[in-house]
């Protein structure tokens, strides 16, 4: 009895869009379901915002002064909350050798970088919203009167920070003293993002809005520099 | 292994630095008159500004060497990238140190949260992190990773510079001597030019000498690995 050979079709190559979608899904579920990921981000955002609010309230400042320092508090809370989160998001891939496996499968490093940046941006924008809500509540700031401007700021900051931090975390992940080198690199390199984030939030709270501010183009340029830099350089950062 | 232009440029820069450093010291301390407002402490300006320009040049060298290393993979470019980072850190430290001495005389404080001071502090931190990464990174992959870092770090410097320029003028205490054409006496200009060229050539000499050591180290370790 002879069996007829089963028709053999070559596996269909998924489109780049489909690959990117699957990668983003992978990164989101990695951070959402790992215990340290999303939980850590929300907890740190809440904790940092609360500590900063307590410190500010105990200084007995008048309302105008609180409004002027609130943007710096918000951005500080944001940065301290996301550092550990991004580091964790990249460390899981490194530990499980996921990047190596995906590269062996022929996935371009630029797609890996973009997917990670997209997933991390979503989470850290959420973290920024948690920090903003907490500070708004505890310091009676009414931040959400200018929610549209804050949303633009938070989105641009999230893209810039996630592009930069994904690249830096990948560079420092295998280094000894990683816990020192990553913040040491991230703080000076993110200075344009930090400063423009503070100034734009200040413009939206006590100034004439962010749309005419010269800090908005600077923030967009910084985002483009880190995103384009990351897309082109990620390949070398993960070389093994 | 060591490119031919490396030897020539190293010798030339050593020659220029050896001639110009004593000459600039002689002009600064023996010829240039005291500045009317600041007095003798103004002479720090010639070391401070020259070192700042040389530090920016080190950033540029590190950037170009980083790109060349990623494109062509030459060991000499990796060594040059490492050397520029280390010499850049030294120059930034000189800028910050000399600025603090001047600041203590002018503002009665060692450091102020003034935009230009903060810019250099950030640049210094970037160089410190670069040197630390080189020291503690994984040896097999540190070359490309340090090159990536130097490219991103160099791209950040103009952004930091623009950020500082956007801050309100009231926050800016640092004197802008060259922009405001503040070098009134002709000898001030001569001293400034000679000291800047001297420090620049000294920087090039140091970078090339350190890069030579780096190339020899890499050659030695690769030959050990082969044998």
XYZ file of C-alpha atoms in Angstrom:
467
model
C 0.000 0.000 0.000
C 1.533 3.260 -1.015
C 0.789 6.537 0.646
C 0.557 9.605 -1.475
C 2.987 12.316 -0.417
C 1.314 15.106 1.461
C 1.422 18.397 -0.402
C 4.293 20.412 0.983
C 3.954 24.181 0.846
C 6.840 26.432 1.800
C 5.963 28.287 5.010
C 4.536 31.677 4.223
C 6.775 34.502 5.374
C 4.837 36.870 7.651
C 4.729 40.522 6.648
C 6.963 43.016 8.536
C 3.834 44.583 10.040
C 2.692 41.203 11.363
C 6.183 40.508 12.819
C 6.215 43.882 14.520
C 2.713 43.321 15.946
C 3.733 39.931 17.382
C 6.894 41.420 18.883
C 4.963 44.255 20.541
C 2.469 41.705 21.864
C 5.350 39.614 23.227
C 6.898 42.618 24.987
C 3.584 43.803 26.426
C 2.688 40.394 27.829
C 6.241 39.982 29.162
C 5.934 43.188 31.170
C 2.285 42.805 32.048
C 2.478 39.295 33.453
C 5.918 39.301 35.012
C 5.520 40.217 38.658
C 8.198 42.870 38.783
C 7.180 44.660 35.595
C 3.907 46.560 35.566
C 3.311 46.119 39.313
C 6.722 47.598 40.068
C 6.091 50.560 37.762
C 2.716 51.436 39.301
C 4.006 50.970 42.858
C 7.113 53.076 42.259
C 5.114 55.817 40.494
C 2.701 55.979 43.436
C 5.453 55.844 46.033
C 7.722 58.447 44.418
C 4.847 60.866 43.809
C 3.660 60.440 47.409
C 7.124 61.001 48.896
C 7.656 64.117 46.756
C 4.191 65.428 47.657
C 4.827 64.885 51.378
C 8.172 66.693 51.114
C 6.596 69.617 49.276
C 3.659 69.922 51.661
C 5.936 69.834 54.700
C 7.844 72.831 53.310
C 4.649 74.928 53.729
C 5.009 76.562 50.333
C 2.412 78.946 48.920
C 0.271 77.754 46.019
C 2.137 79.711 43.299
C 5.422 78.163 44.359
C 3.930 74.679 44.447
C 2.618 75.216 40.907
C 6.091 76.264 39.752
C 7.889 73.282 41.270
C 5.181 70.721 40.424
C 6.560 70.040 36.884
C 9.996 69.219 38.301
C 8.384 66.916 40.899
C 6.329 65.221 38.210
C 9.304 64.622 35.895
C 11.506 63.488 38.813
C 8.870 60.994 39.943
C 8.514 59.811 36.333
C 12.262 59.242 35.834
C 12.852 57.446 39.136
C 9.896 55.159 38.466
C 10.781 54.125 34.931
C 14.515 53.382 35.311
C 13.976 50.079 37.104
C 11.061 49.178 34.840
C 12.981 49.577 31.571
C 16.020 47.828 33.027
C 13.786 44.919 34.031
C 12.086 44.835 30.610
C 15.435 44.479 28.842
C 16.964 42.140 31.455
C 14.295 39.474 30.921
C 15.132 39.261 27.220
C 18.848 39.115 28.004
C 18.428 36.430 30.676
C 16.285 34.229 28.460
C 18.471 34.954 25.399
C 15.270 35.996 23.582
C 17.042 38.620 21.458
C 19.606 36.062 20.259
C 16.836 33.570 19.417
C 14.827 36.184 17.520
C 17.888 37.301 15.599
C 18.681 33.711 14.641
C 15.142 33.559 13.239
C 16.039 36.461 10.971
C 14.131 39.240 12.741
C 15.918 42.537 12.057
C 17.297 44.242 15.209
C 15.548 47.485 14.239
C 12.160 45.720 14.518
C 13.130 44.337 17.928
C 14.087 47.823 19.075
C 10.940 49.478 17.728
C 8.674 46.845 19.268
C 10.345 47.213 22.658
C 10.154 51.011 22.480
C 6.443 50.869 21.595
C 5.608 48.464 24.432
C 7.700 50.329 27.006
C 6.333 53.737 25.859
C 2.784 52.533 26.515
C 3.660 51.401 30.023
C 5.702 54.414 31.043
C 3.059 56.806 29.685
C 0.714 54.953 32.037
C 3.259 55.385 34.848
C 3.400 59.134 34.103
C -0.385 59.300 34.375
C -0.258 57.532 37.766
C 2.374 60.021 39.012
C 0.392 62.989 37.632
C -2.873 61.784 39.219
C -1.205 61.209 42.604
C 0.529 64.599 42.629
C -2.605 66.328 41.375
C -4.616 64.758 44.177
C -2.127 65.259 47.001
C -1.025 68.778 46.082
C -4.416 69.946 44.781
C -2.956 70.947 41.430
C -5.864 70.437 39.006
C -3.399 69.057 36.467
C -6.181 67.575 34.396
C -7.545 70.961 33.362
C -4.769 70.903 30.779
C -5.010 67.169 30.081
C -4.560 67.507 26.311
C -1.234 69.332 26.689
C -0.075 66.959 29.432
C -0.948 63.991 27.224
C 1.195 65.373 24.375
C 4.061 65.985 26.845
C 3.738 62.529 28.425
C 3.620 60.815 25.016
C 6.664 62.648 23.669
C 8.593 62.110 26.909
C 7.670 58.423 26.943
C 8.898 57.894 23.368
C 12.162 59.755 24.030
C 12.877 58.093 27.354
C 11.999 54.604 26.183
C 14.190 54.941 23.037
C 17.139 56.162 25.075
C 16.711 53.798 28.016
C 16.183 50.679 25.897
C 19.471 51.416 24.136
C 21.332 52.221 27.360
C 19.909 49.217 29.235
C 20.974 46.941 26.396
C 24.482 48.406 26.508
C 24.869 48.133 30.267
C 22.982 44.894 30.825
C 26.045 42.673 30.806
C 28.316 45.156 32.610
C 29.405 44.752 36.197
C 28.230 47.730 38.278
C 25.150 47.951 36.033
C 23.145 49.475 38.865
C 25.542 52.436 38.934
C 26.386 52.806 35.259
C 22.787 52.890 33.979
C 21.607 55.864 36.103
C 24.978 57.553 35.585
C 24.439 57.329 31.829
C 20.713 57.952 31.827
C 20.726 61.164 33.896
C 23.100 63.262 31.751
C 21.951 61.803 28.446
C 18.287 62.385 29.198
C 18.907 66.006 30.235
C 17.357 67.555 27.059
C 14.267 65.370 27.569
C 14.077 66.133 31.291
C 14.499 69.876 30.890
C 12.060 70.194 28.000
C 9.560 67.998 29.872
C 9.759 70.270 32.928
C 9.535 73.476 30.891
C 6.617 72.231 28.781
C 4.671 71.087 31.840
C 5.353 74.480 33.407
C 4.119 76.229 30.244
C 0.924 74.189 30.312
C 0.308 74.891 34.013
C 1.260 78.543 34.468
C 2.315 79.752 31.018
C 0.551 80.324 27.742
C 0.350 76.663 26.682
C 2.850 74.354 25.021
C 2.036 75.007 21.367
C 4.065 78.221 21.036
C 6.850 77.088 23.344
C 10.340 76.615 21.814
C 10.741 73.550 24.066
C 8.212 71.541 22.012
C 10.397 71.431 18.848
C 13.419 70.627 21.036
C 11.594 67.696 22.630
C 10.497 66.436 19.201
C 14.069 66.748 17.851
C 15.448 64.886 20.893
C 12.850 62.137 20.366
C 13.801 61.828 16.686
C 17.545 61.744 17.498
C 17.168 58.967 20.100
C 14.654 56.980 18.052
C 16.640 57.120 14.796
C 19.894 56.566 16.724
C 18.379 53.554 18.472
C 17.011 52.024 15.254
C 20.426 52.263 13.602
C 22.611 51.409 16.591
C 20.616 48.697 18.394
C 22.182 46.063 16.136
C 25.638 46.914 17.509
C 24.457 47.217 21.098
C 23.129 43.626 21.096
C 26.073 42.143 19.189
C 27.156 38.923 20.870
C 48.650 47.692 12.766
C 49.281 51.324 13.733
C 48.402 53.542 10.733
C 51.269 55.567 9.234
C 49.506 58.924 9.713
C 49.272 58.083 13.434
C 53.067 58.284 13.932
C 53.439 61.488 11.925
C 50.559 63.290 13.642
C 51.669 62.112 17.092
C 55.213 63.443 16.557
C 53.952 66.696 15.057
C 51.476 67.341 17.871
C 54.148 66.490 20.477
C 56.473 68.990 18.838
C 53.845 71.750 18.668
C 52.692 71.123 22.254
C 56.275 71.095 23.596
C 56.956 74.424 21.914
C 53.671 76.177 22.611
C 53.007 75.178 26.241
C 56.107 76.982 27.636
C 55.431 79.902 25.262
C 51.795 80.218 26.388
C 52.848 80.036 30.066
C 55.396 82.776 29.451
C 52.821 84.995 27.711
C 50.097 84.341 30.319
C 52.239 84.888 33.412
C 54.902 87.313 32.198
C 53.398 89.421 29.414
C 49.605 89.705 29.729
C 48.539 92.614 31.985
C 46.133 92.065 34.870
C 42.469 92.349 33.918
C 40.905 95.458 35.493
C 37.960 93.856 37.307
C 39.063 90.306 38.118
C 42.794 90.869 38.555
C 45.249 87.948 38.414
C 42.584 85.244 38.702
C 41.396 86.112 35.168
C 44.461 84.246 33.851
C 42.578 80.998 34.552
C 40.467 81.930 31.506
C 43.284 80.877 29.117
C 43.440 77.329 30.548
C 39.707 77.078 31.176
C 38.438 78.026 27.706
C 41.243 76.190 25.891
C 40.463 73.001 27.826
C 36.729 73.404 27.130
C 37.355 73.695 23.373
C 39.707 70.683 23.514
C 37.067 68.702 25.475
C 34.515 69.389 22.741
C 37.119 68.299 20.166
C 37.599 65.057 22.149
C 33.833 64.501 21.917
C 34.114 64.972 18.136
C 37.035 62.511 17.856
C 35.158 59.956 19.952
C 32.074 60.373 17.715
C 33.990 59.939 14.441
C 36.058 57.016 15.795
C 32.841 55.362 17.055
C 31.156 55.625 13.651
C 34.285 54.383 11.848
C 34.601 51.427 14.214
C 30.976 50.395 13.705
C 31.322 50.725 9.921
C 34.723 49.096 9.347
C 35.558 47.272 12.608
C 39.186 48.485 12.754
C 40.905 47.969 16.110
C 42.667 51.328 15.751
C 39.300 53.148 15.677
C 38.177 51.333 18.825
C 41.425 52.333 20.538
C 40.969 55.924 19.344
C 37.410 55.958 20.696
C 38.650 54.737 24.084
C 41.525 57.252 24.130
C 39.293 60.215 23.231
C 36.890 59.263 26.041
C 39.649 59.130 28.649
C 41.352 62.347 27.527
C 37.926 64.027 27.293
C 37.296 63.114 30.936
C 40.659 64.630 31.921
C 39.898 67.865 30.035
C 36.374 68.121 31.462
C 37.845 67.718 34.947
C 40.302 70.557 34.218
C 37.434 72.743 32.938
C 35.306 72.067 36.013
C 38.248 72.499 38.416
C 39.500 75.748 36.869
C 35.906 77.019 36.604
C 35.386 76.343 40.308
C 38.532 78.258 41.263
C 37.407 81.198 39.104
C 33.820 80.917 40.418
C 35.025 81.069 44.008
C 36.840 84.330 43.254
C 34.004 85.849 41.190
C 30.819 84.534 42.824
C 32.179 83.512 46.245
C 30.944 79.972 45.718
C 32.542 76.874 44.180
C 29.523 75.849 42.116
C 26.250 77.413 41.038
C 23.343 75.843 39.234
C 24.129 77.930 36.217
C 23.304 76.468 32.766
C 26.871 76.379 31.381
C 28.265 74.852 34.556
C 25.532 72.245 34.521
C 26.273 71.501 30.836
C 29.882 70.726 31.640
C 28.941 68.729 34.701
C 26.678 66.623 32.466
C 29.435 66.211 29.873
C 31.793 65.145 32.667
C 29.220 62.603 33.877
C 28.857 61.219 30.335
C 32.649 60.773 30.127
C 32.764 59.172 33.614
C 30.048 56.696 32.591
C 31.898 56.003 29.320
C 35.151 55.245 31.156
C 33.302 53.127 33.757
C 31.542 51.174 31.021
C 34.889 50.511 29.353
C 36.317 49.350 32.684
C 33.433 47.143 33.817
C 31.747 46.089 30.556
C 31.883 42.614 29.037
C 35.226 42.501 27.227
C 33.958 40.669 24.120
C 31.267 43.198 23.244
C 32.574 46.381 24.835
C 34.019 47.826 21.594
C 30.732 48.206 19.678
C 28.792 49.072 22.836
C 31.193 51.864 23.775
C 31.043 53.117 20.170
C 27.222 53.223 20.371
C 27.453 55.104 23.644
C 29.937 57.629 22.258
C 27.678 58.294 19.244
C 24.569 58.807 21.392
C 26.587 60.865 23.909
C 28.007 63.093 21.168
C 24.545 63.558 19.641
C 23.271 64.676 23.053
C 25.896 67.420 23.486
C 24.343 69.835 20.899
C 20.894 69.135 22.367
C 22.153 70.052 25.837
C 23.759 73.173 24.359
C 20.460 74.242 22.730
C 18.577 73.523 25.982
C 20.958 75.835 27.832
C 20.502 78.561 25.224
C 16.716 78.324 25.591
C 16.832 79.003 29.336
C 16.058 82.603 30.356
C 18.996 85.045 30.298
C 18.456 85.786 34.010
C 19.619 82.240 34.817
C 22.878 82.732 32.908
C 25.646 84.164 35.073
C 28.570 82.673 33.203
C 30.581 85.361 31.359
C 30.348 85.082 27.570
C 33.709 86.659 26.823
C 34.194 85.564 23.234
C 30.563 86.084 22.138
C 30.608 89.603 23.619
C 34.100 90.385 22.215
C 35.431 90.934 25.713
C 39.138 90.440 24.903
C 39.932 94.156 24.717
C 43.722 94.147 25.090
C 45.577 92.712 22.041
C 47.751 90.543 24.328
C 44.599 88.923 25.752
C 43.769 87.660 22.259
C 47.340 86.498 21.601
C 47.496 84.630 24.932
C 44.094 83.074 24.295
C 45.012 81.873 20.787
C 48.433 80.507 21.774
C 47.098 78.708 24.871
C 44.176 77.223 22.932
C 46.434 75.872 20.166
C 48.847 74.548 22.842
C 46.099 72.705 24.735
C 44.566 71.402 21.494
C 47.891 69.988 20.296
C 48.513 68.520 23.766
C 45.096 66.859 23.596
C 45.859 65.386 20.157
C 49.219 64.118 21.453
C 47.617 62.481 24.508
C 44.823 60.886 22.450
C 47.249 59.451 19.907
C 49.661 58.202 22.581
C 46.825 56.525 24.508
C 45.418 55.077 21.274
C 48.872 53.617 20.482
C 48.880 51.856 23.878
C 45.320 50.624 23.200
C 46.279 49.200 19.788
C 49.333 47.439 21.260
C 47.216 46.003 24.109
C 44.679 44.637 21.649
C 47.380 43.196 19.377
C 49.018 41.512 22.363
C 45.795 40.015 23.694
C 44.757 38.740 20.248
C 48.185 37.129 19.686
C 47.936 35.467 23.131
C 44.517 34.153 22.148
C 45.855 32.805 18.832
C 48.823 31.066 20.479
